[in-house]
């Protein structure tokens, strides 16, 4: 899907007289701390009345915990677990750069999901599915070379988490779900707004992890080495990523225009300036700052958001 598809859906929202409210969450690695803070603030202020939600990349498990009502778990995971050497393994960078071995990832998604999510902070699946909000999680389907969307009713929700966060080059492999090899959905589309076109949505709240009209995030030296080596063996992925970046710019520009013209239809929650943390980081202080910025942003706008949801 292209930026044109997303823009056509946004135009449809403007003309809809009836329908629900959707929540869309951008990913972005450790920048996802901003989303975590925003969701914590939404929960604390009772602003949870969404009919639909869609999350990409690092925001997929955060959305699932939000839907299940696990507010404390969201904070504990983001503030205590994600920057540890068990998750971000810089020691594996030389091996990962020389050979694409799944045994030595720079981002140990297996440990994050199997130990942190499953053992330390397990999801209450009954609460997750009892919440009437329909949640969709984006992944990239390697066989289809396109996006696939799973729901929280999938029998192996933890594998969906792994796939959603399997950043090419950092997690050196794919995740098999229903016989299909999958990786991070952000590879195809950072903001798959068009997916809501099949649902009666008339209002949309979008949480970004980049400032509006900000220049593209520039990978650091370590990230460049990992990404480019992986993409040299998977050229179609690199081409898809380039298209996704261009589509993102066009979509966000259109979003900003609509949110200004019709603030009762589209609301964008975004950081005022570039977040202090990078895509990959073991700096917990900076991650905490990103979390706090998301929390403060929503807290400061809570009355506007409340009025938006009740329109």
XYZ file of C-alpha atoms in Angstrom, residues 71-271:
201
model
C -0.179 -0.374 33.032
C 2.413 -1.179 35.726
C 3.932 -3.877 33.544
C 4.401 -1.409 30.691
C 6.361 0.913 32.960
C 8.431 -1.873 34.528
C 9.371 -3.353 31.162
C 10.359 -0.047 29.598
C 12.164 1.360 32.637
C 13.897 -1.787 33.876
C 14.260 -4.417 31.198
C 14.886 -3.149 27.688
C 18.353 -1.628 28.001
C 20.011 -4.551 29.781
C 22.938 -6.495 28.246
C 20.577 -9.475 27.963
C 18.520 -7.573 25.381
C 20.983 -5.243 23.671
C 24.124 -7.271 23.080
C 26.782 -4.988 21.645
C 29.313 -7.767 22.170
C 27.694 -9.597 19.261
C 28.170 -6.742 16.831
C 31.455 -8.017 15.291
C 30.017 -11.495 14.708
C 26.708 -10.127 13.438
C 28.505 -7.834 11.018
C 30.635 -10.626 9.592
C 28.011 -13.376 9.381
C 24.245 -13.238 9.510
C 23.935 -15.738 12.352
C 20.700 -15.919 14.317
C 22.695 -17.207 17.299
C 24.381 -13.853 17.913
C 21.804 -11.058 17.611
C 22.477 -7.490 18.612
C 18.827 -7.295 19.719
C 18.020 -10.483 21.610
C 14.291 -10.567 20.913
C 14.091 -14.211 22.008
C 15.212 -13.301 25.530
C 12.887 -10.307 25.620
C 9.848 -12.358 24.686
C 10.629 -15.728 26.298
C 12.006 -14.400 29.584
C 10.767 -10.829 30.099
C 7.285 -11.115 28.572
C 6.433 -14.766 29.178
C 8.053 -15.334 32.574
C 8.485 -12.016 34.359
C 5.477 -10.075 33.043
C 3.051 -12.573 31.477
C 0.004 -11.243 29.684
C -3.400 -12.008 31.121
C -4.880 -13.325 27.883
C -8.421 -13.347 29.278
C -8.215 -9.627 30.098
C -6.565 -8.943 26.755
C -9.379 -10.528 24.792
C -12.149 -9.297 27.102
C -11.378 -5.696 26.141
C -13.765 -4.884 23.241
C -11.177 -2.769 21.430
C -10.060 -4.597 18.280
C -6.253 -4.646 18.113
C -4.142 -5.321 15.031
C -0.405 -5.997 14.958
C 1.644 -5.396 11.802
C 4.451 -7.640 10.531
C 6.265 -8.011 7.227
C 5.464 -11.291 5.487
C 8.639 -12.311 3.648
C 6.859 -14.717 1.280
C 4.313 -12.091 0.230
C 6.780 -9.203 0.433
C 3.986 -7.235 2.015
C 2.365 -6.537 5.366
C 0.328 -9.077 7.303
C -1.833 -8.138 10.269
C -2.504 -10.363 13.275
C -4.940 -9.851 16.140
C -4.620 -10.537 19.857
C -6.736 -13.667 19.393
C -3.837 -15.402 17.620
C -3.015 -18.648 19.491
C 0.683 -17.761 19.659
C 0.652 -14.080 20.535
C 4.257 -14.204 21.752
C 5.499 -15.296 18.325
C 3.604 -12.331 16.889
C 5.570 -10.116 19.306
C 8.847 -11.647 18.127
C 8.013 -11.144 14.470
C 6.867 -7.569 15.001
C 10.179 -6.677 16.644
C 12.491 -8.787 14.442
C 14.403 -5.826 13.023
C 16.378 -6.972 9.959
C 20.091 -6.984 10.696
C 19.631 -6.661 14.460
C 17.649 -9.858 14.908
C 19.378 -12.058 12.376
C 16.542 -14.209 11.171
C 12.787 -14.369 10.775
C 9.913 -15.766 12.846
C 7.629 -18.458 11.462
C 3.921 -17.788 12.036
C 1.299 -20.007 10.444
C 3.921 -21.332 8.023
C 4.976 -17.847 6.906
C 8.342 -16.221 7.654
C 7.850 -12.773 9.178
C 9.943 -9.811 10.361
C 9.401 -6.247 11.623
C 6.367 -4.594 10.002
C 8.065 -1.192 9.910
C 10.093 -2.441 6.989
C 7.043 -2.056 4.721
C 5.085 0.820 6.244
C 5.767 2.958 9.315
C 2.130 4.125 9.495
C -0.243 1.623 7.851
C -3.263 3.886 8.183
C -4.885 2.346 5.117
C -5.619 -0.859 7.045
C -8.488 0.880 8.820
C -10.242 1.378 5.474
C -12.109 -1.909 6.013
C -13.512 -0.719 9.352
C -16.060 1.979 10.281
C -13.561 4.531 11.574
C -14.425 8.221 11.670
C -11.832 9.509 14.151
C -8.155 8.677 14.401
C -5.518 9.276 17.085
C -1.939 8.715 15.949
C 1.064 8.556 18.277
C 4.335 9.256 16.460
C 7.871 8.744 17.717
C 9.345 11.450 15.505
C 8.537 15.156 15.463
C 6.326 16.251 12.580
C 8.431 17.425 9.618
C 11.615 16.217 11.296
C 14.454 15.072 9.035
C 14.897 11.337 8.735
C 16.577 9.559 11.614
C 20.194 8.859 10.683
C 21.480 5.448 11.828
C 24.665 5.388 13.841
C 27.839 3.578 12.786
C 26.867 0.303 14.462
C 23.363 0.321 13.010
C 24.595 1.107 9.502
C 26.917 -1.880 9.585
C 24.111 -4.218 10.605
C 21.375 -2.856 8.336
C 23.413 -2.534 5.178
C 24.953 -5.980 5.428
C 21.526 -7.538 5.835
C 19.951 -5.518 3.046
C 22.780 -6.374 0.655
C 21.497 -9.947 0.826
C 17.837 -8.887 0.710
C 17.688 -6.070 -1.821
C 13.887 -6.130 -2.053
C 13.690 -5.228 1.634
C 15.932 -2.216 1.147
C 13.799 -1.074 -1.789
C 10.632 -1.469 0.318
C 12.211 0.526 3.137
C 13.107 3.380 0.806
C 9.517 3.522 -0.442
C 8.242 3.391 3.155
C 10.383 6.388 4.096
C 9.061 8.460 1.189
C 5.467 7.412 1.914
C 5.917 8.304 5.577
C 6.873 11.870 4.716
C 3.869 12.326 2.434
C 1.466 10.722 4.903
C 2.633 12.799 7.878
C 2.439 16.011 5.842
C -1.142 15.162 4.889
C -1.921 14.180 8.484
C -0.732 17.513 9.776
C -2.857 19.350 7.228
C -6.012 17.404 8.100
C -5.479 17.653 11.857
C -5.323 21.432 11.513
C -8.401 21.618 9.259
C -10.498 19.049 11.130
C -9.182 18.618 14.695
C -12.368 16.723 15.614
C -11.414 13.977 13.135
C -7.648 13.545 13.327
C -5.391 13.997 16.352
C -1.614 13.639 16.168
C 0.427 13.139 19.335
C 4.114 13.611 18.590
C 7.277 14.754 20.372
